[in-house]
PDB file of C-alpha atoms in Angstrom:
ATOM      1  CA  ARG A  29     -16.399  32.890  34.721  1.00  0.00           C
ATOM      2  CA  HIS A  30     -17.501  31.607  38.182  1.00  0.00           C
ATOM      3  CA  ALA A  31     -15.240  34.122  39.918  1.00  0.00           C
ATOM      4  CA  GLU A  32     -16.852  36.956  37.956  1.00  0.00           C
ATOM      5  CA  ARG A  33     -20.170  35.954  39.200  1.00  0.00           C
ATOM      6  CA  ALA A  34     -19.227  35.451  42.639  1.00  0.00           C
ATOM      7  CA  GLY A  35     -17.699  39.026  42.555  1.00  0.00           C
ATOM      8  CA  SER A  36     -20.940  40.435  41.065  1.00  0.00           C
ATOM      9  CA  GLU A  37     -22.852  38.741  43.834  1.00  0.00           C
ATOM     10  CA  ARG A  38     -20.424  39.842  46.673  1.00  0.00           C
ATOM     11  CA  ARG A  39     -20.944  43.736  45.068  1.00  0.00           C
ATOM     12  CA  ARG A  40     -24.513  43.356  45.306  1.00  0.00           C
ATOM     13  CA  PHE A  41     -24.687  41.933  48.778  1.00  0.00           C
ATOM     14  CA  VAL A  42     -22.271  44.816  50.050  1.00  0.00           C
ATOM     15  CA  LEU A  43     -24.610  47.311  48.315  1.00  0.00           C
ATOM     16  CA  TRP A  44     -27.884  45.728  49.961  1.00  0.00           C
ATOM     17  CA  LEU A  45     -25.939  45.675  53.237  1.00  0.00           C
ATOM     18  CA  GLY A  46     -24.683  49.451  53.071  1.00  0.00           C
ATOM     19  CA  ALA A  47     -28.450  50.147  52.268  1.00  0.00           C
ATOM     20  CA  ALA A  48     -29.708  48.285  55.097  1.00  0.00           C
ATOM     21  CA  VAL A  49     -27.262  49.940  57.692  1.00  0.00           C
ATOM     22  CA  ALA A  50     -28.004  53.494  56.355  1.00  0.00           C
ATOM     23  CA  ALA A  51     -31.787  52.677  56.732  1.00  0.00           C
ATOM     24  CA  ALA A  52     -31.108  51.306  60.359  1.00  0.00           C
ATOM     25  CA  LEU A  53     -29.288  54.698  61.099  1.00  0.00           C
ATOM     26  CA  LEU A  54     -31.796  56.919  59.590  1.00  0.00           C
ATOM     27  CA  LEU A  55     -34.316  55.099  61.893  1.00  0.00           C
ATOM     28  CA  MET A  56     -32.264  55.428  64.749  1.00  0.00           C
ATOM     29  CA  LEU A  57     -32.048  59.393  64.322  1.00  0.00           C
ATOM     30  CA  GLN A  58     -35.738  59.829  63.869  1.00  0.00           C
ATOM     31  CA  ILE A  59     -36.131  57.842  67.279  1.00  0.00           C
ATOM     32  CA  ALA A  60     -33.584  59.821  68.878  1.00  0.00           C
ATOM     33  CA  ASN A  61     -35.221  63.000  67.652  1.00  0.00           C
ATOM     34  CA  ARG A  62     -38.619  61.934  68.874  1.00  0.00           C
ATOM     35  CA  TYR A  63     -37.831  60.734  72.118  1.00  0.00           C
ATOM     36  CA  GLY A  64     -34.934  63.190  72.978  1.00  0.00           C
ATOM     37  CA  ALA A  65     -32.680  60.373  73.983  1.00  0.00           C
ATOM     38  CA  ILE A  66     -33.253  56.717  73.638  1.00  0.00           C
ATOM     39  CA  GLY A  67     -35.479  55.253  76.242  1.00  0.00           C
ATOM     40  CA  THR A  68     -36.772  58.700  77.445  1.00  0.00           C
ATOM     41  CA  ALA A  69     -39.909  60.079  76.231  1.00  0.00           C
ATOM     42  CA  GLN A  70     -40.306  63.727  76.127  1.00  0.00           C
ATOM     43  CA  ALA A  71     -43.208  65.203  77.913  1.00  0.00           C
ATOM     44  CA  ALA A  72     -46.062  66.104  75.709  1.00  0.00           C
ATOM     45  CA  PRO A  73     -46.891  69.936  75.701  1.00  0.00           C
ATOM     46  CA  ALA A  74     -49.724  70.720  77.979  1.00  0.00           C
ATOM     47  CA  ASN A  75     -52.955  72.070  76.092  1.00  0.00           C
ATOM     48  CA  PHE A  76     -54.155  74.445  78.877  1.00  0.00           C
ATOM     49  CA  SER A  77     -56.215  76.427  76.334  1.00  0.00           C
ATOM     50  CA  ALA A  78     -58.581  73.327  76.356  1.00  0.00           C
ATOM     51  CA  TYR A  79     -59.933  74.211  79.501  1.00  0.00           C
ATOM     52  CA  GLN A  80     -62.199  77.026  80.821  1.00  0.00           C
ATOM     53  CA  LEU A  81     -62.085  77.316  84.549  1.00  0.00           C
ATOM     54  CA  ARG A  82     -64.848  79.081  86.460  1.00  0.00           C
ATOM     55  CA  GLN A  83     -64.454  79.900  90.221  1.00  0.00           C
ATOM     56  CA  TRP A  84     -67.775  79.934  91.857  1.00  0.00           C
ATOM     57  CA  GLY A  85     -66.792  80.872  95.407  1.00  0.00           C
ATOM     58  CA  VAL A  86     -66.106  79.714  98.711  1.00  0.00           C
ATOM     59  CA  THR A  87     -68.452  78.853 101.664  1.00  0.00           C
ATOM     60  CA  GLY A  88     -68.294  77.389 105.113  1.00  0.00           C
ATOM     61  CA  ASP A  89     -69.185  73.765 105.233  1.00  0.00           C
ATOM     62  CA  PRO A  90     -72.015  73.369 107.523  1.00  0.00           C
ATOM     63  CA  ASP A  91     -71.401  69.906 108.218  1.00  0.00           C
ATOM     64  CA  ALA A  92     -67.623  69.997 108.847  1.00  0.00           C
ATOM     65  CA  ASN A  93     -66.551  72.595 111.471  1.00  0.00           C
ATOM     66  CA  GLY A  94     -63.518  74.573 110.457  1.00  0.00           C
ATOM     67  CA  THR A  95     -63.779  73.500 106.547  1.00  0.00           C
ATOM     68  CA  LEU A  96     -64.259  75.668 103.630  1.00  0.00           C
ATOM     69  CA  ARG A  97     -65.881  74.469 100.490  1.00  0.00           C
ATOM     70  CA  VAL A  98     -64.476  76.056  97.213  1.00  0.00           C
ATOM     71  CA  ARG A  99     -66.657  75.368  94.105  1.00  0.00           C
ATOM     72  CA  ALA A 100     -65.630  75.671  90.471  1.00  0.00           C
ATOM     73  CA  SER A 101     -66.423  74.155  87.062  1.00  0.00           C
ATOM     74  CA  ILE A 102     -64.309  72.967  84.108  1.00  0.00           C
ATOM     75  CA  LEU A 103     -65.281  72.952  80.717  1.00  0.00           C
ATOM     76  CA  ASN A 104     -63.429  71.016  77.874  1.00  0.00           C
ATOM     77  CA  THR A 105     -63.471  73.779  74.952  1.00  0.00           C
ATOM     78  CA  ALA A 106     -60.990  71.629  72.812  1.00  0.00           C
ATOM     79  CA  ALA A 107     -62.417  69.414  69.919  1.00  0.00           C
ATOM     80  CA  GLN A 108     -60.596  66.359  71.166  1.00  0.00           C
ATOM     81  CA  LEU A 109     -60.796  64.438  74.391  1.00  0.00           C
ATOM     82  CA  GLU A 110     -58.669  66.227  77.351  1.00  0.00           C
ATOM     83  CA  PRO A 111     -57.409  64.622  80.557  1.00  0.00           C
ATOM     84  CA  TYR A 112     -59.256  65.679  83.711  1.00  0.00           C
ATOM     85  CA  PRO A 113     -56.724  68.192  85.182  1.00  0.00           C
ATOM     86  CA  LEU A 114     -55.456  68.820  88.591  1.00  0.00           C
ATOM     87  CA  LEU A 115     -56.893  71.572  90.453  1.00  0.00           C
ATOM     88  CA  ARG A 116     -54.253  74.063  92.272  1.00  0.00           C
ATOM     89  CA  VAL A 117     -55.837  76.138  95.301  1.00  0.00           C
ATOM     90  CA  MET A 118     -53.487  79.056  96.406  1.00  0.00           C
ATOM     91  CA  LEU A 119     -54.845  80.898  99.410  1.00  0.00           C
ATOM     92  CA  ALA A 120     -53.583  84.663  99.644  1.00  0.00           C
ATOM     93  CA  ASP A 121     -53.649  87.276 102.584  1.00  0.00           C
ATOM     94  CA  ARG A 122     -55.084  90.731 101.964  1.00  0.00           C
ATOM     95  CA  PHE A 123     -51.768  91.880 100.601  1.00  0.00           C
ATOM     96  CA  GLY A 124     -51.918  88.950  97.830  1.00  0.00           C
ATOM     97  CA  LYS A 125     -48.952  87.108  99.500  1.00  0.00           C
ATOM     98  CA  ARG A 126     -49.343  83.274  99.156  1.00  0.00           C
ATOM     99  CA  MET A 127     -50.367  81.672 102.208  1.00  0.00           C
ATOM    100  CA  GLY A 128     -50.705  77.895 101.243  1.00  0.00           C
ATOM    101  CA  THR A 129     -51.164  75.782  98.038  1.00  0.00           C
ATOM    102  CA  ARG A 130     -52.638  72.411  97.520  1.00  0.00           C
ATOM    103  CA  ASP A 131     -53.093  70.193  94.468  1.00  0.00           C
ATOM    104  CA  PHE A 132     -56.309  68.330  94.159  1.00  0.00           C
ATOM    105  CA  GLU A 133     -56.709  64.804  91.971  1.00  0.00           C
ATOM    106  CA  PRO A 134     -59.693  64.650  90.075  1.00  0.00           C
ATOM    107  CA  SER A 135     -61.353  61.987  92.170  1.00  0.00           C
ATOM    108  CA  GLU A 136     -60.795  64.351  95.171  1.00  0.00           C
ATOM    109  CA  TYR A 137     -62.622  67.472  93.718  1.00  0.00           C
ATOM    110  CA  LEU A 138     -65.448  65.195  91.776  1.00  0.00           C
ATOM    111  CA  GLY A 139     -65.803  62.829  94.986  1.00  0.00           C
ATOM    112  CA  LYS A 140     -65.503  59.778  92.966  1.00  0.00           C
ATOM    113  CA  PRO A 141     -63.185  57.842  90.724  1.00  0.00           C
ATOM    114  CA  THR A 142     -63.478  59.381  87.013  1.00  0.00           C
ATOM    115  CA  ALA A 143     -63.026  58.398  83.589  1.00  0.00           C
ATOM    116  CA  LYS A 144     -59.394  59.388  82.327  1.00  0.00           C
ATOM    117  CA  LEU A 145     -60.483  61.959  79.853  1.00  0.00           C
ATOM    118  CA  LEU A 146     -63.214  64.861  79.400  1.00  0.00           C
ATOM    119  CA  THR A 147     -65.241  64.662  76.060  1.00  0.00           C
ATOM    120  CA  PRO A 148     -65.290  67.694  73.821  1.00  0.00           C
ATOM    121  CA  GLY A 149     -67.791  70.182  75.627  1.00  0.00           C
ATOM    122  CA  GLU A 150     -68.039  68.493  78.743  1.00  0.00           C
ATOM    123  CA  ARG A 151     -68.385  70.502  81.893  1.00  0.00           C
ATOM    124  CA  VAL A 152     -67.924  69.327  85.259  1.00  0.00           C
ATOM    125  CA  ASP A 153     -68.434  70.999  88.738  1.00  0.00           C
ATOM    126  CA  ALA A 154     -65.698  70.573  91.217  1.00  0.00           C
ATOM    127  CA  THR A 155     -65.890  70.958  95.007  1.00  0.00           C
ATOM    128  CA  LEU A 156     -63.055  71.456  96.953  1.00  0.00           C
ATOM    129  CA  GLN A 157     -62.861  71.017 100.816  1.00  0.00           C
ATOM    130  CA  ILE A 158     -60.075  72.872 102.469  1.00  0.00           C
ATOM    131  CA  LEU A 159     -59.205  73.577 106.181  1.00  0.00           C
ATOM    132  CA  ASP A 160     -60.243  77.288 107.215  1.00  0.00           C
ATOM    133  CA  PRO A 161     -56.858  79.033 107.288  1.00  0.00           C
ATOM    134  CA  GLY A 162     -58.583  81.718 109.563  1.00  0.00           C
ATOM    135  CA  LYS A 163     -59.159  85.231 109.176  1.00  0.00           C
ATOM    136  CA  ASN A 164     -55.537  86.231 107.609  1.00  0.00           C
ATOM    137  CA  ALA A 165     -56.804  84.390 104.197  1.00  0.00           C
ATOM    138  CA  GLU A 166     -59.001  86.926 101.989  1.00  0.00           C
ATOM    139  CA  GLY A 167     -58.374  85.561  98.744  1.00  0.00           C
ATOM    140  CA  PHE A 168     -58.096  82.518  96.634  1.00  0.00           C
ATOM    141  CA  GLU A 169     -57.103  81.203  93.202  1.00  0.00           C
ATOM    142  CA  ILE A 170     -57.656  78.065  91.352  1.00  0.00           C
ATOM    143  CA  ASP A 171     -55.352  76.972  88.490  1.00  0.00           C
ATOM    144  CA  VAL A 172     -55.639  74.045  86.058  1.00  0.00           C
ATOM    145  CA  CYS A 173     -52.717  71.767  86.025  1.00  0.00           C
ATOM    146  CA  LEU A 174     -51.456  68.680  84.353  1.00  0.00           C
ATOM    147  CA  ARG A 175     -49.040  65.741  85.271  1.00  0.00           C
ATOM    148  CA  ARG A 176     -46.445  65.359  82.490  1.00  0.00           C
ATOM    149  CA  VAL A 177     -45.244  61.801  81.427  1.00  0.00           C
ATOM    150  CA  ASP A 178     -42.354  62.500  84.073  1.00  0.00           C
ATOM    151  CA  GLN A 179     -44.810  62.910  86.665  1.00  0.00           C
ATOM    152  CA  LYS A 180     -43.879  66.460  87.192  1.00  0.00           C
ATOM    153  CA  ILE A 181     -46.903  68.946  87.725  1.00  0.00           C
ATOM    154  CA  VAL A 182     -47.258  71.973  85.568  1.00  0.00           C
ATOM    155  CA  CYS A 183     -49.908  74.513  85.867  1.00  0.00           C
ATOM    156  CA  ALA A 184     -51.323  77.025  83.313  1.00  0.00           C
ATOM    157  CA  ASN A 185     -49.872  79.993  85.347  1.00  0.00           C
ATOM    158  CA  ASP A 186     -46.408  78.387  85.294  1.00  0.00           C
ATOM    159  CA  VAL A 187     -46.262  78.482  81.570  1.00  0.00           C
ATOM    160  CA  ALA A 188     -48.217  81.869  80.916  1.00  0.00           C
ATOM    161  CA  PRO A 189     -46.361  84.670  79.285  1.00  0.00           C
ATOM    162  CA  GLN A 190     -45.329  87.267  81.787  1.00  0.00           C
ATOM    163  CA  GLY A 191     -47.639  90.001  80.410  1.00  0.00           C
ATOM    164  CA  LYS A 192     -50.799  87.898  80.400  1.00  0.00           C
ATOM    165  CA  ARG A 193     -50.485  86.803  84.099  1.00  0.00           C
TER     166      ARG A 193
END
């Protein structure tokens, strides 16, 4: 009778151990699915539709010879907090050929350190100081960019469908 009871306890232990191992394997599969590979987080998709960017123009800066002042505003149209974006300024010649590009951090275009997130409906005005590239530059474009978890910068124009560029 003692051997029978020991055998029954052993079967229950083996069943419990098997269930625990199966649960642990399922948990590991969920983690691997969520993070792509254990220890490497996948970059969150950028929500570029949350930002409404308005370009207000370029003027010469009277206080700094040889510098242009580019003005724009950014509005968070999302219903949740969004990170302050980077702003990419691209200068082009009269044929539309890109002459130069520079990414501006929020502290650069706002002129001060900022909170990390824009509240829903919040609008901020950006002022970007760039060196005057001379008469060959006839146009400019500003793009909204975000830094991914892996530190790579992705811009709205990078992910826009080809037909909507």
